[in-house]
Amino acid sequence: MVHDQRSALSTYLASLLSAGRVVFSIEEAEQALGVSRGAFLDAAERLQRRKHLLKPRQGFYVIVPPQFASWGAPPPSWYIDALMRHENQPYYVGLLKAAEMHGATHQAVMEFQVVATKRIPKIRAGRNLIAFYY
């Protein structure tokens, strides 16, 4: 039974990726899979250990596509909007990262900088660091 739930979660992740989505919430997954929260968390933890899934915040998951397996996570620009909507926080990509995205810097920025309206802890997502400025 547990094996079926794991493969069901893997199939669900593959279907999201094929639809162009890399993020989902725990509530979405529970509803789509029809499993209990405990069963989902067990299966998700196994996939996190295998580096197929990332949990930057409680109840919010990011799928690691195969092309970003060596990085440990897709680029933050792929999921920062969904993450901040999940956190219900207004934000903007700012400082040096915004300049880089507009082609105004000559060097790569080492962290993804986000300006938010409250203090939010930094997130280490694979190789990426998301720093929040208040």
PDB file of C-alpha atoms in Angstrom:
ATOM      1  CA  MET A   1       0.000   0.000   0.000  1.00  0.00           C
ATOM      2  CA  VAL A   2       2.794   2.449   0.866  1.00  0.00           C
ATOM      3  CA  HIS A   3       4.558   1.660  -2.409  1.00  0.00           C
ATOM      4  CA  ASP A   4       1.376   2.569  -4.303  1.00  0.00           C
ATOM      5  CA  GLN A   5       1.216   5.934  -2.516  1.00  0.00           C
ATOM      6  CA  ARG A   6       4.851   6.682  -3.362  1.00  0.00           C
ATOM      7  CA  SER A   7       4.359   5.809  -7.004  1.00  0.00           C
ATOM      8  CA  ALA A   8       1.102   7.787  -6.998  1.00  0.00           C
ATOM      9  CA  LEU A   9       2.991  10.847  -5.741  1.00  0.00           C
ATOM     10  CA  SER A  10       5.720  10.335  -8.357  1.00  0.00           C
ATOM     11  CA  THR A  11       3.042  10.056 -11.050  1.00  0.00           C
ATOM     12  CA  TYR A  12       1.371  13.213  -9.713  1.00  0.00           C
ATOM     13  CA  LEU A  13       4.698  15.081  -9.849  1.00  0.00           C
ATOM     14  CA  ALA A  14       5.281  13.893 -13.419  1.00  0.00           C
ATOM     15  CA  SER A  15       1.808  15.083 -14.435  1.00  0.00           C
ATOM     16  CA  LEU A  16       2.447  18.517 -12.903  1.00  0.00           C
ATOM     17  CA  LEU A  17       5.796  18.781 -14.696  1.00  0.00           C
ATOM     18  CA  SER A  18       4.216  17.782 -18.005  1.00  0.00           C
ATOM     19  CA  ALA A  19       1.671  20.580 -17.474  1.00  0.00           C
ATOM     20  CA  GLY A  20       4.501  23.069 -16.902  1.00  0.00           C
ATOM     21  CA  ARG A  21       4.038  23.386 -13.137  1.00  0.00           C
ATOM     22  CA  VAL A  22       6.865  22.995 -10.634  1.00  0.00           C
ATOM     23  CA  VAL A  23       5.005  23.939  -7.434  1.00  0.00           C
ATOM     24  CA  PHE A  24       2.072  22.636  -5.437  1.00  0.00           C
ATOM     25  CA  SER A  25       0.639  22.876  -1.952  1.00  0.00           C
ATOM     26  CA  ILE A  26       0.039  20.020   0.443  1.00  0.00           C
ATOM     27  CA  GLU A  27      -3.717  20.598   0.178  1.00  0.00           C
ATOM     28  CA  GLU A  28      -3.635  20.284  -3.637  1.00  0.00           C
ATOM     29  CA  ALA A  29      -1.703  17.020  -3.445  1.00  0.00           C
ATOM     30  CA  GLU A  30      -3.930  15.487  -0.772  1.00  0.00           C
ATOM     31  CA  GLN A  31      -7.030  16.294  -2.799  1.00  0.00           C
ATOM     32  CA  ALA A  32      -5.567  15.064  -6.096  1.00  0.00           C
ATOM     33  CA  LEU A  33      -4.186  11.842  -4.615  1.00  0.00           C
ATOM     34  CA  GLY A  34      -6.965  11.115  -2.149  1.00  0.00           C
ATOM     35  CA  VAL A  35      -4.554  10.214   0.661  1.00  0.00           C
ATOM     36  CA  SER A  36      -4.265  11.267   4.281  1.00  0.00           C
ATOM     37  CA  ARG A  37      -1.849  13.976   5.367  1.00  0.00           C
ATOM     38  CA  GLY A  38       0.383  11.430   7.108  1.00  0.00           C
ATOM     39  CA  ALA A  39       0.605   9.206   4.032  1.00  0.00           C
ATOM     40  CA  PHE A  40       1.427  12.201   1.841  1.00  0.00           C
ATOM     41  CA  LEU A  41       4.090  13.471   4.250  1.00  0.00           C
ATOM     42  CA  ASP A  42       5.768  10.044   4.369  1.00  0.00           C
ATOM     43  CA  ALA A  43       5.896   9.774   0.579  1.00  0.00           C
ATOM     44  CA  ALA A  44       7.039  13.402   0.218  1.00  0.00           C
ATOM     45  CA  GLU A  45       9.819  12.899   2.755  1.00  0.00           C
ATOM     46  CA  ARG A  46      11.170   9.952   0.767  1.00  0.00           C
ATOM     47  CA  LEU A  47      11.200  12.024  -2.414  1.00  0.00           C
ATOM     48  CA  GLN A  48      12.922  14.880  -0.565  1.00  0.00           C
ATOM     49  CA  ARG A  49      15.675  12.516   0.572  1.00  0.00           C
ATOM     50  CA  ARG A  50      16.140  11.432  -3.058  1.00  0.00           C
ATOM     51  CA  LYS A  51      16.334  15.143  -4.077  1.00  0.00           C
ATOM     52  CA  HIS A  52      13.249  14.975  -6.313  1.00  0.00           C
ATOM     53  CA  LEU A  53      11.223  17.337  -4.148  1.00  0.00           C
ATOM     54  CA  LEU A  54      12.004  20.473  -2.162  1.00  0.00           C
ATOM     55  CA  LYS A  55      10.030  22.029   0.696  1.00  0.00           C
ATOM     56  CA  PRO A  56      11.094  25.675   1.086  1.00  0.00           C
ATOM     57  CA  ARG A  57       8.171  26.470   3.416  1.00  0.00           C
ATOM     58  CA  GLN A  58       5.643  24.498   5.451  1.00  0.00           C
ATOM     59  CA  GLY A  59       2.947  23.117   3.132  1.00  0.00           C
ATOM     60  CA  PHE A  60       4.634  24.357  -0.080  1.00  0.00           C
ATOM     61  CA  TYR A  61       6.582  22.035  -2.371  1.00  0.00           C
ATOM     62  CA  VAL A  62       8.814  22.558  -5.409  1.00  0.00           C
ATOM     63  CA  ILE A  63       9.438  19.732  -7.864  1.00  0.00           C
ATOM     64  CA  VAL A  64      13.056  19.357  -8.960  1.00  0.00           C
ATOM     65  CA  PRO A  65      12.982  18.699 -12.726  1.00  0.00           C
ATOM     66  CA  PRO A  66      15.633  16.265 -14.026  1.00  0.00           C
ATOM     67  CA  GLN A  67      17.612  19.026 -15.766  1.00  0.00           C
ATOM     68  CA  PHE A  68      18.146  20.731 -12.371  1.00  0.00           C
ATOM     69  CA  ALA A  69      18.958  17.585 -10.375  1.00  0.00           C
ATOM     70  CA  SER A  70      22.626  18.581 -10.081  1.00  0.00           C
ATOM     71  CA  TRP A  71      21.600  22.026  -8.772  1.00  0.00           C
ATOM     72  CA  GLY A  72      19.154  20.582  -6.238  1.00  0.00           C
ATOM     73  CA  ALA A  73      16.359  22.972  -7.247  1.00  0.00           C
ATOM     74  CA  PRO A  74      15.058  24.920 -10.226  1.00  0.00           C
ATOM     75  CA  PRO A  75      15.919  28.643 -10.420  1.00  0.00           C
ATOM     76  CA  PRO A  76      14.049  30.694  -7.784  1.00  0.00           C
ATOM     77  CA  SER A  77      12.486  32.836 -10.512  1.00  0.00           C
ATOM     78  CA  TRP A  78      10.444  29.763 -11.477  1.00  0.00           C
ATOM     79  CA  TYR A  79       8.648  29.580  -8.136  1.00  0.00           C
ATOM     80  CA  ILE A  80       9.119  32.800  -6.132  1.00  0.00           C
ATOM     81  CA  ASP A  81       5.727  34.210  -7.177  1.00  0.00           C
ATOM     82  CA  ALA A  82       3.876  31.059  -6.121  1.00  0.00           C
ATOM     83  CA  LEU A  83       5.860  30.930  -2.866  1.00  0.00           C
ATOM     84  CA  MET A  84       5.019  34.509  -1.940  1.00  0.00           C
ATOM     85  CA  ARG A  85       1.358  33.954  -2.830  1.00  0.00           C
ATOM     86  CA  HIS A  86       1.426  30.900  -0.560  1.00  0.00           C
ATOM     87  CA  GLU A  87       2.923  33.087   2.197  1.00  0.00           C
ATOM     88  CA  ASN A  88       0.286  35.737   1.353  1.00  0.00           C
ATOM     89  CA  GLN A  89       2.995  38.408   1.203  1.00  0.00           C
ATOM     90  CA  PRO A  90       3.508  41.254  -1.259  1.00  0.00           C
ATOM     91  CA  TYR A  91       7.052  41.324  -2.614  1.00  0.00           C
ATOM     92  CA  TYR A  92       9.311  42.365  -5.416  1.00  0.00           C
ATOM     93  CA  VAL A  93      12.563  41.025  -6.731  1.00  0.00           C
ATOM     94  CA  GLY A  94      14.991  43.749  -5.882  1.00  0.00           C
ATOM     95  CA  LEU A  95      18.455  45.065  -5.413  1.00  0.00           C
ATOM     96  CA  LEU A  96      21.214  43.438  -7.446  1.00  0.00           C
ATOM     97  CA  LYS A  97      19.026  40.540  -8.634  1.00  0.00           C
ATOM     98  CA  ALA A  98      16.601  42.964 -10.292  1.00  0.00           C
ATOM     99  CA  ALA A  99      19.521  44.733 -11.953  1.00  0.00           C
ATOM    100  CA  GLU A 100      20.858  41.390 -13.201  1.00  0.00           C
ATOM    101  CA  MET A 101      17.472  40.432 -14.634  1.00  0.00           C
ATOM    102  CA  HIS A 102      17.417  43.731 -16.544  1.00  0.00           C
ATOM    103  CA  GLY A 103      20.947  43.205 -17.837  1.00  0.00           C
ATOM    104  CA  ALA A 104      22.423  46.076 -15.826  1.00  0.00           C
ATOM    105  CA  THR A 105      25.172  44.115 -14.068  1.00  0.00           C
ATOM    106  CA  HIS A 106      28.318  42.522 -15.369  1.00  0.00           C
ATOM    107  CA  GLN A 107      28.576  39.872 -12.689  1.00  0.00           C
ATOM    108  CA  ALA A 108      26.293  37.092 -11.555  1.00  0.00           C
ATOM    109  CA  VAL A 109      24.504  37.728  -8.288  1.00  0.00           C
ATOM    110  CA  MET A 110      25.126  34.977  -5.741  1.00  0.00           C
ATOM    111  CA  GLU A 111      21.720  35.193  -4.050  1.00  0.00           C
ATOM    112  CA  PHE A 112      18.165  35.756  -5.211  1.00  0.00           C
ATOM    113  CA  GLN A 113      17.164  38.974  -3.435  1.00  0.00           C
ATOM    114  CA  VAL A 114      13.526  39.604  -2.546  1.00  0.00           C
ATOM    115  CA  VAL A 115      12.126  42.670  -0.796  1.00  0.00           C
ATOM    116  CA  ALA A 116       9.128  41.834   1.408  1.00  0.00           C
ATOM    117  CA  THR A 117       6.934  43.629   3.936  1.00  0.00           C
ATOM    118  CA  LYS A 118       7.973  41.470   6.891  1.00  0.00           C
ATOM    119  CA  ARG A 119      10.991  39.531   8.071  1.00  0.00           C
ATOM    120  CA  ILE A 120      11.212  36.153   6.386  1.00  0.00           C
ATOM    121  CA  PRO A 121      14.070  33.697   7.012  1.00  0.00           C
ATOM    122  CA  LYS A 122      16.478  32.933   4.170  1.00  0.00           C
ATOM    123  CA  ILE A 123      15.828  29.827   2.109  1.00  0.00           C
ATOM    124  CA  ARG A 124      18.563  27.498   0.883  1.00  0.00           C
ATOM    125  CA  ALA A 125      17.155  25.720  -2.168  1.00  0.00           C
ATOM    126  CA  GLY A 126      19.826  23.453  -3.600  1.00  0.00           C
ATOM    127  CA  ARG A 127      22.624  25.715  -4.852  1.00  0.00           C
ATOM    128  CA  ASN A 128      20.385  28.769  -4.609  1.00  0.00           C
ATOM    129  CA  LEU A 129      20.004  31.127  -1.679  1.00  0.00           C
ATOM    130  CA  ILE A 130      16.870  33.253  -1.476  1.00  0.00           C
ATOM    131  CA  ALA A 131      17.448  36.245   0.803  1.00  0.00           C
ATOM    132  CA  PHE A 132      14.522  38.347   1.990  1.00  0.00           C
ATOM    133  CA  TYR A 133      15.024  42.008   2.838  1.00  0.00           C
ATOM    134  CA  TYR A 134      12.636  43.949   5.005  1.00  0.00           C
TER     135      TYR A 134
END
